[in-house]
Every structure is written in structure tokens, then in C-alpha cells.
Coordinates of C-alpha atoms in Angstrom, one line a residue:
Chain A
M9 CA 130.5 73.7 105.3
P10 CA 131.7 72.9 101.8
A11 CA 129.9 70.1 100.0
D12 CA 133.0 67.8 99.8
A13 CA 133.7 68.2 103.5
S14 CA 130.2 67.3 104.6
P15 CA 129.8 63.7 106.0
F16 CA 126.3 63.5 104.4
T17 CA 124.2 64.7 101.5
T18 CA 121.0 66.7 102.2
V19 CA 118.2 65.5 100.0
I20 CA 115.3 67.8 99.5
G21 CA 112.0 67.7 97.6
L22 CA 109.4 70.4 97.7
E23 CA 105.6 70.5 97.5
V24 CA 104.3 73.9 96.4
H25 CA 100.7 75.0 96.5
V26 CA 100.1 78.0 94.2
Q27 CA 96.8 79.9 94.0
L28 CA 95.7 80.5 90.4
L29 CA 94.9 84.1 89.2
T30 CA 91.2 83.6 88.6
R31 CA 88.4 85.9 89.5
T32 CA 86.3 83.1 91.0
K33 CA 86.7 79.8 92.9
L34 CA 87.4 76.4 91.3
F35 CA 83.9 75.0 91.4
C36 CA 81.6 78.0 92.0
G37 CA 81.2 81.7 91.1
C38 CA 82.3 83.1 94.5
P39 CA 85.1 85.7 94.1
T40 CA 88.6 85.0 95.4
T41 CA 89.4 88.6 96.4
F42 CA 91.9 88.6 99.2
G43 CA 91.0 90.4 102.5
A44 CA 87.2 90.4 102.1
P45 CA 85.3 90.3 105.4
A46 CA 84.9 86.7 106.8
N47 CA 82.3 84.5 105.1
T48 CA 81.2 87.1 102.5
Q49 CA 82.5 85.1 99.5
V50 CA 80.7 81.8 100.1
C51 CA 77.8 80.0 98.5
P52 CA 76.1 76.6 98.8
V53 CA 78.8 74.9 96.7
C54 CA 81.8 76.0 98.7
L55 CA 80.0 75.7 102.0
G56 CA 79.3 72.1 101.1
L57 CA 75.6 72.4 101.5
P58 CA 73.5 69.4 100.5
G59 CA 72.3 69.3 96.9
S60 CA 74.9 71.7 95.6
L61 CA 77.0 70.6 92.7
P62 CA 80.5 71.8 91.6
V63 CA 81.3 73.0 88.0
M64 CA 84.9 73.4 86.9
N65 CA 86.2 76.9 86.2
R66 CA 87.6 77.0 82.6
R67 CA 90.1 79.7 83.4
A68 CA 91.5 77.7 86.4
F69 CA 92.0 74.7 84.2
D70 CA 93.7 76.7 81.5
L71 CA 96.0 78.4 84.0
A72 CA 96.9 75.0 85.5
L73 CA 97.7 73.8 82.0
R74 CA 99.9 76.9 81.4
A75 CA 101.8 76.2 84.7
A76 CA 102.4 72.5 83.7
L77 CA 103.5 73.4 80.2
A78 CA 105.9 76.0 81.6
L79 CA 107.3 73.3 83.8
D80 CA 107.8 71.0 80.8
C81 CA 105.3 68.5 82.0
T82 CA 103.5 65.9 80.0
I83 CA 99.8 66.7 79.8
A84 CA 97.5 63.8 80.3
P85 CA 95.0 63.4 77.5
F86 CA 92.4 62.3 80.1
T87 CA 92.2 63.5 83.7
K88 CA 89.7 63.3 86.5
W89 CA 89.1 64.6 90.1
D90 CA 89.0 62.6 93.3
R91 CA 87.7 63.1 96.8
K92 CA 90.3 63.2 99.5
N93 CA 88.4 62.4 102.6
Y94 CA 89.4 63.9 106.0
F95 CA 87.7 65.8 108.8
Y96 CA 88.7 69.3 109.6
P97 CA 86.5 72.3 110.5
D98 CA 87.9 74.3 107.6
L99 CA 86.9 71.6 105.1
P100 CA 83.1 71.9 105.1
K101 CA 82.4 69.0 102.7
G102 CA 84.4 66.5 104.7
Y103 CA 86.6 66.0 101.6
Q104 CA 88.8 68.0 99.4
I105 CA 88.4 67.7 95.6
S106 CA 91.8 66.9 94.4
Q107 CA 93.5 64.6 91.9
Y108 CA 94.9 61.2 92.8
D109 CA 95.9 58.6 90.3
L110 CA 95.2 60.6 87.0
P111 CA 96.6 64.1 87.6
F112 CA 96.4 66.3 84.5
S113 CA 100.2 66.5 84.2
S114 CA 103.4 64.8 85.2
D115 CA 107.1 64.4 84.5
G116 CA 108.4 67.9 84.1
S117 CA 111.4 69.8 85.3
L118 CA 112.7 73.3 86.1
E119 CA 116.3 74.3 86.2
V120 CA 117.8 76.9 88.5
V121 CA 121.1 78.6 87.6
D122 CA 122.8 80.9 90.2
P123 CA 124.0 84.0 88.3
K124 CA 127.0 84.1 90.7
G125 CA 127.7 80.3 90.5
A126 CA 127.1 79.7 94.2
F127 CA 126.0 76.2 93.3
P128 CA 126.1 74.2 90.1
P129 CA 123.1 74.5 87.7
R130 CA 120.4 72.2 89.0
R131 CA 117.6 70.7 87.0
V132 CA 114.9 69.6 89.4
G133 CA 112.4 67.0 88.2
I134 CA 108.7 67.7 88.7
I135 CA 106.8 64.5 89.6
R136 CA 103.4 66.0 89.0
V137 CA 101.3 69.1 88.9
H138 CA 97.6 68.7 89.8
L139 CA 94.6 71.0 90.2
E140 CA 92.7 71.0 93.5
E141 CA 90.7 73.3 95.8
D142 CA 91.9 75.1 98.9
A143 CA 90.4 74.7 102.4
G144 CA 89.0 77.6 104.5
K145 CA 90.8 79.3 107.3
S146 CA 90.6 78.5 111.0
M147 CA 91.7 81.1 113.5
H148 CA 92.4 80.4 117.2
D149 CA 93.2 83.2 119.5
E150 CA 95.3 81.5 122.1
A151 CA 96.0 84.7 124.0
A152 CA 92.3 85.3 124.5
G153 CA 92.1 81.8 126.0
T154 CA 88.8 81.1 124.4
A155 CA 87.6 77.6 123.9
D156 CA 86.5 78.2 120.3
S157 CA 88.1 78.5 116.9
R158 CA 86.6 80.7 114.3
I159 CA 86.2 79.5 110.7
D160 CA 86.2 81.7 107.7
L161 CA 85.3 79.9 104.5
N162 CA 86.1 82.7 102.0
R163 CA 89.1 80.7 100.9
A164 CA 87.4 77.4 100.7
G165 CA 87.3 76.2 97.1
T166 CA 90.0 78.6 95.8
P167 CA 91.8 77.0 92.9
L168 CA 95.3 75.7 93.6
V169 CA 97.9 73.8 91.6
E170 CA 100.0 71.5 93.7
I171 CA 103.5 71.2 92.3
V172 CA 105.5 68.2 93.6
S173 CA 109.2 68.1 92.9
Q174 CA 111.6 65.1 92.8
P175 CA 114.0 65.0 95.7
D176 CA 116.6 66.6 93.5
L177 CA 117.7 69.6 95.6
R178 CA 120.9 69.2 97.6
S179 CA 121.1 72.2 99.9
P180 CA 118.8 74.7 101.6
Q181 CA 120.3 77.5 99.5
E182 CA 119.5 75.6 96.3
A183 CA 115.9 75.1 97.5
R184 CA 115.5 78.8 98.1
A185 CA 116.9 79.7 94.7
W186 CA 114.7 77.1 93.0
L187 CA 111.6 78.5 94.7
N188 CA 112.6 82.0 93.5
E189 CA 112.9 80.6 90.0
L190 CA 109.5 78.9 90.2
K191 CA 107.8 82.0 91.6
L192 CA 109.4 84.1 88.9
L193 CA 108.2 81.7 86.2
L194 CA 104.6 81.6 87.5
V195 CA 104.4 85.4 88.0
Y196 CA 105.9 86.0 84.5
L197 CA 103.3 83.7 82.9
G198 CA 100.4 85.2 84.8
V199 CA 99.6 81.9 86.5
S200 CA 99.7 83.3 90.0
D201 CA 100.8 86.4 92.0
C202 CA 102.7 84.0 94.3
N203 CA 102.1 86.3 97.2
M204 CA 103.2 84.4 100.3
Q205 CA 101.8 86.9 102.7
E206 CA 98.3 86.5 101.2
G207 CA 98.7 82.7 101.1
S208 CA 98.9 82.5 97.3
L209 CA 102.0 80.4 97.6
R210 CA 102.8 77.8 100.3
V211 CA 105.7 75.5 100.5
D212 CA 106.2 72.2 102.4
A213 CA 109.6 70.5 102.2
N214 CA 110.6 66.9 102.5
V215 CA 114.1 66.4 103.7
N216 CA 116.4 63.6 104.8
L217 CA 120.1 62.8 104.8
H218 CA 122.1 60.3 102.8
V219 CA 125.1 59.1 104.8
P220 CA 127.8 57.1 103.0
R221 CA 128.9 54.1 105.0
G222 CA 132.5 52.8 104.8
D223 CA 131.4 49.8 102.6
G224 CA 130.2 52.0 99.7
S225 CA 126.5 51.7 100.6
T226 CA 124.4 54.6 101.8
A227 CA 122.3 55.0 104.9
K228 CA 119.2 57.2 104.7
T229 CA 117.6 59.0 107.6
P230 CA 113.8 59.0 108.0
I231 CA 112.1 61.6 105.8
V232 CA 110.7 64.6 107.6
E233 CA 108.0 66.9 106.1
I234 CA 108.4 70.5 107.2
K235 CA 105.3 72.7 107.3
N236 CA 104.4 76.3 108.4
M237 CA 107.2 78.1 106.5
N238 CA 106.0 81.6 105.6
S239 CA 108.8 82.9 103.4
F240 CA 111.5 81.5 101.2
R241 CA 114.0 82.6 103.8
S242 CA 112.2 80.5 106.3
V243 CA 112.3 77.5 104.0
E244 CA 116.1 77.9 103.8
R245 CA 116.5 78.3 107.5
A246 CA 114.1 75.4 108.3
L247 CA 115.9 73.1 106.0
A248 CA 119.3 74.0 107.4
Y249 CA 118.0 73.5 110.9
E250 CA 116.4 70.2 110.0
A251 CA 119.5 68.8 108.3
A252 CA 121.6 69.6 111.3
R253 CA 118.9 68.1 113.6
Q254 CA 118.7 64.9 111.6
W255 CA 122.5 64.6 111.5
E256 CA 122.6 64.9 115.3
E257 CA 119.8 62.4 115.7
W258 CA 121.4 60.0 113.3
Q259 CA 124.6 60.0 115.1
R260 CA 122.8 59.4 118.4
T261 CA 120.2 56.8 117.3
G262 CA 121.3 55.4 114.0
I263 CA 117.6 55.1 113.0
E264 CA 117.2 54.7 109.3
M265 CA 114.3 55.4 106.9
G266 CA 111.6 52.8 107.1
K267 CA 112.4 52.0 110.8
A268 CA 110.4 55.0 111.9
P269 CA 107.2 56.5 110.4
K270 CA 107.4 59.6 108.2
Q271 CA 107.3 62.6 110.5
T272 CA 105.7 66.0 110.1
R273 CA 107.4 68.9 111.8
G274 CA 106.3 72.5 112.0
W275 CA 108.8 75.4 111.6
D276 CA 108.8 77.9 114.4
D277 CA 110.3 81.0 112.8
A278 CA 110.8 83.0 116.0
A279 CA 112.5 80.1 117.8
G280 CA 114.3 79.0 114.7
I281 CA 113.5 75.3 115.2
T282 CA 111.2 72.6 113.9
R283 CA 108.8 70.8 116.3
G284 CA 107.2 67.4 115.8
Q285 CA 103.5 67.3 114.8
R286 CA 101.0 64.5 114.4
H287 CA 102.1 61.4 112.4
K288 CA 101.1 61.8 108.8
E289 CA 98.1 59.7 107.8
E290 CA 98.9 57.1 105.2
S291 CA 97.5 58.0 101.8
S292 CA 95.0 55.1 102.0
D293 CA 93.5 56.7 105.1
Y294 CA 92.3 59.5 102.8
R295 CA 90.1 56.9 101.1
Y296 CA 90.4 58.6 97.7
F297 CA 87.7 57.8 95.1
P298 CA 86.6 59.5 91.9
D299 CA 84.3 62.4 92.5
P300 CA 81.0 61.5 90.9
D301 CA 79.9 65.2 90.8
L302 CA 82.6 66.1 88.3
V303 CA 83.0 64.5 84.8
P304 CA 86.5 63.8 83.5
V305 CA 88.3 66.2 81.2
T306 CA 90.1 65.4 78.0
V307 CA 92.6 67.8 76.5
A308 CA 93.0 68.0 72.7
A309 CA 96.3 68.8 71.0
E310 CA 94.9 72.0 69.5
E311 CA 93.9 73.3 73.0
L312 CA 97.5 72.7 74.2
A313 CA 98.8 74.5 71.1
A314 CA 96.6 77.5 71.8
I315 CA 97.6 77.7 75.5
R316 CA 101.3 77.4 74.5
A317 CA 100.8 80.3 72.0
A318 CA 99.2 82.6 74.5
M319 CA 101.7 81.7 77.2
G320 CA 104.3 84.5 76.9
E321 CA 108.0 84.3 77.3
P322 CA 109.4 82.4 80.3
P323 CA 112.3 84.0 82.3
T324 CA 114.9 81.7 80.9
R325 CA 114.2 82.8 77.3
L326 CA 113.8 86.4 78.4
R327 CA 117.3 86.4 80.0
A328 CA 118.9 85.1 76.8
A329 CA 116.9 87.6 74.6
L330 CA 117.8 90.6 76.8
A331 CA 121.5 89.7 76.8
E332 CA 121.4 89.3 73.1
K333 CA 119.4 92.4 72.2
W334 CA 121.3 94.8 74.4
G335 CA 124.7 93.2 74.3
I336 CA 124.9 92.8 78.1
P337 CA 126.5 89.9 80.1
A338 CA 124.3 87.0 81.0
A339 CA 124.7 87.8 84.7
D340 CA 123.3 91.3 84.2
A341 CA 120.4 90.0 82.2
A342 CA 119.7 87.5 84.9
V343 CA 119.6 90.2 87.6
I344 CA 117.3 92.4 85.6
V345 CA 114.9 89.6 84.6
N346 CA 114.8 88.2 88.1
Q347 CA 113.4 91.5 89.3
G348 CA 110.3 90.9 87.3
R349 CA 108.5 92.2 84.2
D350 CA 108.2 95.9 85.4
V351 CA 112.0 96.2 85.9
V352 CA 112.6 94.6 82.5
A353 CA 110.3 97.2 80.9
Y354 CA 112.0 100.1 82.8
Y355 CA 115.4 98.8 81.8
E356 CA 114.4 98.5 78.1
T357 CA 113.0 102.0 78.1
V358 CA 116.2 103.4 79.5
A359 CA 118.5 101.3 77.3
G360 CA 116.4 102.3 74.3
L361 CA 116.7 106.1 75.0
V362 CA 120.4 105.8 75.8
G363 CA 120.9 103.7 72.7
E364 CA 123.3 101.4 74.6
G365 CA 122.6 98.5 76.9
K366 CA 125.6 98.2 79.2
P367 CA 125.6 101.7 80.9
A368 CA 121.8 101.4 81.4
A369 CA 122.4 97.9 83.0
N370 CA 125.1 99.4 85.3
W371 CA 123.0 102.3 86.5
L372 CA 120.0 100.1 86.9
Q373 CA 121.8 97.6 89.1
Q374 CA 124.2 99.9 91.0
D375 CA 121.8 102.8 91.6
V376 CA 118.2 102.1 90.9
L377 CA 118.0 98.5 92.3
R378 CA 120.3 99.3 95.2
T379 CA 118.0 102.3 96.1
L380 CA 114.9 100.0 95.9
N381 CA 116.6 97.4 98.1
E382 CA 117.4 100.0 100.7
T383 CA 114.2 101.9 100.7
G384 CA 111.7 99.3 99.5
G385 CA 109.0 100.1 97.0
T386 CA 108.5 99.0 93.4
I387 CA 110.0 100.2 90.1
T388 CA 106.6 101.4 88.9
D389 CA 106.6 104.1 91.6
F390 CA 110.3 104.8 91.6
P391 CA 110.9 108.5 91.9
V392 CA 113.3 108.6 89.0
G393 CA 111.6 107.9 85.7
P394 CA 113.3 106.1 82.8
A395 CA 113.5 109.3 80.7
A396 CA 115.4 111.2 83.4
L397 CA 117.8 108.3 84.1
A398 CA 118.4 107.9 80.4
D399 CA 119.2 111.6 80.0
L400 CA 121.6 111.5 82.9
I401 CA 123.3 108.3 81.6
G402 CA 123.7 110.0 78.2
R403 CA 125.2 113.1 79.6
V404 CA 127.7 111.1 81.7
G405 CA 128.5 109.1 78.6
R406 CA 129.2 112.3 76.6
G407 CA 131.5 113.6 79.4
E408 CA 129.2 116.4 80.6
F409 CA 129.5 115.0 84.1
D410 CA 131.9 112.5 85.6
T411 CA 130.4 109.4 87.3
A412 CA 130.7 110.9 90.8
R413 CA 128.8 114.0 89.7
G414 CA 126.3 111.7 87.9
R415 CA 125.7 110.0 91.2
E416 CA 125.1 113.3 93.0
I417 CA 122.6 114.2 90.3
F418 CA 120.9 110.8 90.6
A419 CA 120.5 111.5 94.3
G420 CA 119.2 114.9 93.4
L421 CA 116.7 113.3 91.1
L422 CA 115.6 111.0 93.9
T423 CA 115.0 114.0 96.2
L424 CA 113.0 115.8 93.7
G425 CA 111.0 112.8 92.7
R426 CA 110.2 112.0 96.4
A427 CA 109.0 115.5 96.9
A428 CA 106.7 115.0 93.9
L429 CA 108.6 117.7 92.0
P430 CA 109.5 117.4 88.3
A431 CA 112.6 115.1 88.4
D432 CA 114.6 115.9 85.3
V433 CA 118.3 116.4 85.1
A434 CA 118.2 120.1 84.5
A435 CA 116.1 120.6 87.7
A436 CA 118.4 118.4 89.7
V437 CA 121.5 120.2 88.4
A438 CA 119.9 123.6 89.3
A439 CA 118.9 122.3 92.7
L440 CA 122.4 121.1 93.4
G441 CA 123.9 124.4 92.2
I442 CA 125.9 122.7 89.6
T443 CA 126.7 124.9 86.6
A444 CA 128.2 123.5 83.5
V445 CA 131.8 124.7 82.9
S446 CA 132.3 125.9 79.3
D447 CA 135.3 124.8 77.3
D448 CA 136.8 128.3 77.4
E449 CA 136.4 128.6 81.2
L450 CA 138.1 125.2 81.5
T451 CA 140.9 126.0 79.2
D452 CA 141.6 129.2 81.1
L453 CA 141.6 127.4 84.4
V454 CA 143.9 124.6 83.2
R455 CA 146.3 127.2 81.7
G456 CA 146.6 128.9 85.0
L457 CA 147.3 125.6 86.7
L458 CA 150.0 124.7 84.3
T459 CA 151.8 128.0 84.9
A460 CA 151.6 127.3 88.7
N461 CA 152.9 123.7 88.3
P462 CA 156.0 123.6 86.2
K463 CA 157.1 120.3 87.7
I464 CA 154.0 118.5 86.5
V465 CA 154.4 120.0 83.0
A466 CA 158.0 118.8 83.0
D467 CA 157.0 115.3 84.1
V468 CA 154.3 115.0 81.5
K469 CA 156.8 116.2 78.8
G470 CA 159.2 113.6 80.1
G471 CA 156.6 110.9 79.3
K472 CA 154.9 110.6 82.7
E473 CA 151.3 111.3 81.5
Q474 CA 149.9 110.1 84.9
A475 CA 151.5 113.2 86.5
A476 CA 148.6 115.2 85.0
A477 CA 146.3 113.6 87.7
G478 CA 148.0 116.0 90.1
L479 CA 146.1 118.8 88.5
I480 CA 142.6 117.4 89.0
G481 CA 142.4 118.1 92.7
Q482 CA 143.6 121.6 92.3
A483 CA 141.1 122.2 89.4
R484 CA 138.2 121.0 91.5
K485 CA 139.3 123.2 94.4
Q486 CA 139.0 126.2 92.1
N487 CA 135.8 125.0 90.5
P488 CA 133.9 122.0 91.9
N489 CA 131.9 121.7 88.7
V490 CA 134.8 120.7 86.4
N491 CA 134.9 117.2 84.9
P492 CA 138.2 115.5 86.0
G493 CA 138.5 113.6 82.7
K494 CA 138.2 116.8 80.8
V495 CA 140.7 118.6 83.0
R496 CA 143.2 115.8 82.2
E497 CA 142.4 115.8 78.5
V498 CA 142.7 119.6 78.2
A499 CA 146.0 119.6 80.3
L500 CA 147.6 117.0 78.0
T501 CA 146.6 118.8 74.9
L502 CA 147.9 122.1 76.2
I503 CA 151.2 120.6 77.4
R504 CA 151.7 118.8 74.0
A505 CA 151.3 122.2 72.3
M506 CA 153.8 123.9 74.6
Chain B
M29 CA 86.0 38.4 102.1
S30 CA 85.6 39.3 105.7
L31 CA 86.6 42.4 107.6
S32 CA 88.1 42.1 111.1
A33 CA 87.0 44.1 114.1
T34 CA 90.3 46.0 113.8
D35 CA 89.5 47.0 110.2
V36 CA 86.1 48.3 111.2
A37 CA 87.4 50.1 114.2
K38 CA 90.0 51.9 112.0
V39 CA 87.3 52.8 109.4
G40 CA 85.2 54.0 112.3
V41 CA 88.0 56.3 113.5
L42 CA 88.5 57.7 110.0
A43 CA 84.8 58.4 109.8
R44 CA 84.8 59.9 113.2
L45 CA 82.2 57.4 114.4
A46 CA 82.3 56.3 118.1
L47 CA 81.4 52.7 117.7
S48 CA 80.7 50.4 120.7
P49 CA 82.2 46.9 120.6
T50 CA 78.7 45.5 119.8
E51 CA 78.4 48.0 116.9
V52 CA 81.8 47.1 115.7
E53 CA 80.8 43.5 115.6
A54 CA 77.5 44.2 113.8
M55 CA 79.3 46.5 111.3
A56 CA 82.0 43.9 110.7
R57 CA 79.3 41.4 109.7
Q58 CA 77.3 43.8 107.5
L59 CA 80.4 45.4 105.8
S60 CA 81.8 41.9 105.2
S61 CA 78.6 41.0 103.5
I62 CA 78.6 44.1 101.3
V63 CA 82.3 43.6 100.3
G64 CA 81.6 40.0 99.7
F65 CA 78.8 40.8 97.3
V66 CA 81.0 43.3 95.4
S67 CA 83.9 40.9 95.3
Q68 CA 81.9 38.7 93.0
L69 CA 83.5 41.0 90.4
E70 CA 86.8 39.3 91.0
E71 CA 85.4 36.2 89.2
L72 CA 85.4 38.2 86.0
D73 CA 88.4 38.8 83.8
T74 CA 88.7 42.6 83.8
T75 CA 92.3 42.8 82.4
R76 CA 91.1 44.4 79.2
I77 CA 88.5 46.6 80.7
E78 CA 89.3 50.3 81.2
P79 CA 88.7 51.5 84.8
L80 CA 85.5 53.5 84.9
A81 CA 86.4 57.1 85.9
H82 CA 82.8 58.2 85.6
P83 CA 79.5 56.4 84.7
L84 CA 78.5 59.2 82.3
D85 CA 80.0 59.6 78.8
T86 CA 80.0 63.4 79.2
R87 CA 83.4 65.1 79.2
N88 CA 84.7 68.7 79.7
V89 CA 81.9 70.4 81.6
F90 CA 83.2 73.9 82.4
R91 CA 81.8 77.3 83.4
D92 CA 83.3 80.7 82.7
D93 CA 85.3 82.6 85.3
V94 CA 82.6 85.0 86.1
P95 CA 81.7 86.1 89.6
Q96 CA 78.2 85.2 90.8
T97 CA 76.2 86.5 93.7
C98 CA 77.2 85.0 97.0
L99 CA 75.2 84.3 100.1
T100 CA 75.1 87.0 102.7
T101 CA 77.1 86.2 105.9
N102 CA 73.8 85.8 107.8
Q103 CA 72.5 83.3 105.2
A104 CA 75.8 81.5 105.3
L105 CA 75.9 81.2 109.1
Q106 CA 72.2 80.6 109.7
S107 CA 72.3 76.8 109.9
A108 CA 75.5 76.7 111.9
P109 CA 75.1 75.3 115.5
R110 CA 77.2 78.2 116.7
H111 CA 78.6 81.4 115.1
D112 CA 79.5 85.0 116.2
G113 CA 77.9 86.8 113.3
E114 CA 81.1 86.7 111.2
C115 CA 82.6 83.3 111.6
F116 CA 81.5 79.7 112.3
L117 CA 82.5 78.7 115.8
V118 CA 83.9 75.3 116.4
P119 CA 85.7 73.6 119.3
A120 CA 89.3 74.7 119.5
V121 CA 91.5 73.7 116.5
L122 CA 95.2 73.9 117.1
G123 CA 97.9 73.3 114.6
E124 CA 98.1 73.4 110.9
T125 CA 95.4 74.5 108.4
G126 CA 95.1 74.8 104.7
A127 CA 94.9 72.2 102.0
A128 CA 97.0 69.1 102.6

């Protein structure tokens, strides 16, 4: 439905938990390695045993600062940690160490621009970014029908930043694109690997509808928080479902925000619906208070400068730099940068060897990335290395092969590479039985064709140069290795000399 | 300052305490007395006093991001009322998990 035709505006805010790329937990020296056997990365601190005391991980705090700076947040000169009290079996202390009234950063933003202009550029405010610990993992095998849940506390105490956006997003599509941009930024800056399958990035979404009334005022539907979305695609689908559900409910009940408590709903990906969960506890029910076990942290201006200096280039700047350096369109640079650092490195190697940016960008997008999309895998183990691709692009550019032939050779390179054979252009050409046609051979061939096709010769002489195209098919029939462009070029030269 | 039985019952639920009506009444009296004692602070003008985030003057206590030796699974589980040798066992938990 186009935005101007919709009878309501969808208002979306996101809460993103991101695991920081540290070796150890936030308050103890237990490793954070994913996939370790249950309860092998635990100690008295993260088990919440009496007498144990937390000590803050320097690296976690620095990475959190890096994330906040990248999101243009204001860094608080003074910050502290609070206890968020609730009971759950995966939370051994009975409280989570989090940040309440003095988070280390606030008031940032992150803009998302769709390279294809599917929605207008959207700058989304960041309310706050704070640093907290994760809970453990509880597993319940409903199929086995057992009465017990099993608790693995390896994850308990893992450092997370929680990023809370303003309700500035206006469609499920925008929300997904913004999450992609956020992930790209955090991965580029080495803050997190943002791997959703491993739980390094989790998203909750708040959504409601603003419905204009006839009198110029706006009705707002009750806010719903959606949980349990395990991919960005799920986020998009869940938001679309929820907006439609709220619209239907609004039309049926007319219940506005404030007339019903905030609701939490879980996304069921298989069923494609959200389901109501428990009513969210009011924040006062968490009985936050400053954690006496942790002393506050102050951040000096020099520290911030050092972190800024070590931060590396964010994707927005990299896109501009790439477009400028290689003279490629902004949309091409966006596609390349959005694929991550490894693809950028691959592209720059190819472009450097070719000595020209645009053909390298074309081949990368149309051939390399398309292949990766179809077959999966990463650029680092792509069967065609940058040197071979650059060689091929160079030869096509010099007219040794036409583009169609070039594609066949690219496919040949893929086959060789997949078979772990040396994948260079010469080998692919040999494997495909392609032999280069010498200039003499080509001239002889075209001369023969001109004799056999007096009408074409006459047409060209009469000014219809496009008639020469009629020779190409015949030339390829006689020798499939000829370059159509060259056939045309040689034919025109010969006819002019006649 | 006095706490109602409803206040105490709510705090009881949040603390996962099953309080009998007699206990609620006793707690209401005791808690009211504690809160009453603390509320003497309200007699003072604290407008120009910084909220105390921590009683110590110490700031910025960090450790390096270096792995330390963990407990063995057996050690970790040994005090648990119930376990299966790998995980802690608790009454069935359904629904969401992870940091809120």
C-alpha cells in the first residue's frame, strides 16, 4: 500500500541488544566463546555465588564507547551501574547489572539511505546506548514432555550494549534496512560480529499506529512490544503483521493508547503471527538501585579522542571514499560497502589491477555477488581470486574477448576454482577450447564473408553501417572464437577500402 | 509515612515471598517504621546536594580482557538442588529468555 493511500502511519522504535567482541565476560574472566559445552564457562561471579564481586572489563567499556560514538551519541562524563531486580532461573543473582538513570551515552542518531530510493533517507534518533550483562539460557524440551527446564549459564554475564531508538521508523521495510545499516556499522567498527544465529544481536520492536481523525487530531493505538524475532526478515514480517493486526483491532474496538496496558507479543515465525505474552512489568517493579559492588566510571576527553582515533572508517564515509577514489556511482559504492569489509578489499584489489573502477564494479556486482547470492559462501573463499578476475576484465576491456565470451570464461574460472584447480584465465580458456583468433585469420575470414555477401557491402557503402551486423552471426558460425566487435570493425575497414 | 497492606503484598509478590495476611500486617508495620525513619531526610534541604551514586570516592576500576580459569562443570553444579551433570534443572520455564 503506498504511504499516501494508507489510512494510518506505522510508528516503530527498536531496541537492539548487541554482544560486544570481547574475549571475556563483563564482570569476570570467563570466556565468551560460542558453542562451548553447557556450564563450562562459569565462575563464582557469573554464577552469583555469595561473596563474589564483579570487576568491569576495560575492553567491553571501550567497545561500548566506540559503538556510542559511531552512533553520534553524547558520552556522559559520569556513569554508573544499577541492579535491575527480577526473578528468572537464567538470572542467578536475582538481578541484572544494567544502567538506569545515568547511562554512559545518549542522544545519538543513525541514518539509513536506500541505494534504490525505496524510501526517503531516514535519520533515526538514538535515545540511549547502555552497557549491561546478558542472562543465561534456559532450555525446555516440550516434545520430551519433561517437567524440568535446563539452565546453561555460559552466557550469563556476557557484555551487551542495548541500543534504544526513537520511534522514528515509519515502515517495516525501513526498520529492516535500518537494522542492516546498524549491523554493518557495528561489524565494520569491530564492536560486534552481530551474528543473530549465535545470539550476538537481538531485536525487540515497539510499534503502534497513528490514525488521523477528521478534526485534524491524531488517535494512537496502544504500543505493542514484539519479541522473539530471529532474523531481520522476521522483524520486517512481524512488524507488517502487527500493523495490520492493530489496524483491524482499532477499527473493531477503537481502544487508544493509555486505555490499555502496554502489551508484549511474541513472533511465531512458522505461523507468521504475533501472540500475546505476559503484561510487561512497570519499570518501578524492577526496583532499580545503584549497584554497590561497582564504582562509577568517569570518561575523560583524552580517552574519547583515543577511542575515536582507533575507531576506523564507518560505512557512510567508506561509501563516499570508494565512489570518489574509483569514480563509480554512489549506488555501486553502496552495494559494495554493504557487503562488508572483505568484499571492499576484493573490489579494491580487482579495481587496482584493472586500473579502472567501473568495469570492476560491474563484474563484481553482476557476476561475483550474484554467484555468491545463488550459491552462498563468502568472498574470502570465492573460487575466482581477484587476480584472475582482473586479468579477465582487462582482456575483455582490450577486446580480446567480448562480454558474452568473458562470462563463459568466468564460469570456467568458477568450475576450475571449485575443483581446487589453478583458476587463471589461460587455464579456463584452454579448458573451454577457446583459441584466440589472430588478426590475419580474422581478416581472411571477413574477406571471404564480404565476397559472399555483396548486398551487405552495398548497404554499408550506401551509409547503412548497421548492416555489417549481419556478418557477425555468419562469422561465429565459421569460427565461434571470433569477437563480434572485431568482426564488425574489420568488415567496416575493409569495405571502406574497397 | 505508612505502607498499606496492598503495598506490602505487591512487594511480597515481586520478592517471590508467600506472605500470610498476618505476616503482611506485621511487615506493613515494620516497613512503615523503617521508611518513616529514613524519611527524616525529607526534613533537610537537599536541593544542592549531588545524589550519591556510590559511597566510595574510587572511580574507574577495570580489569583487562584476559580469560581466567573457570570452575569445572561439576564444581559449578555441586551446590544445585538438582542438575543432570551438564545443566541446572529447574521447574519448567516457558516463554522468553535473555536479558530484558
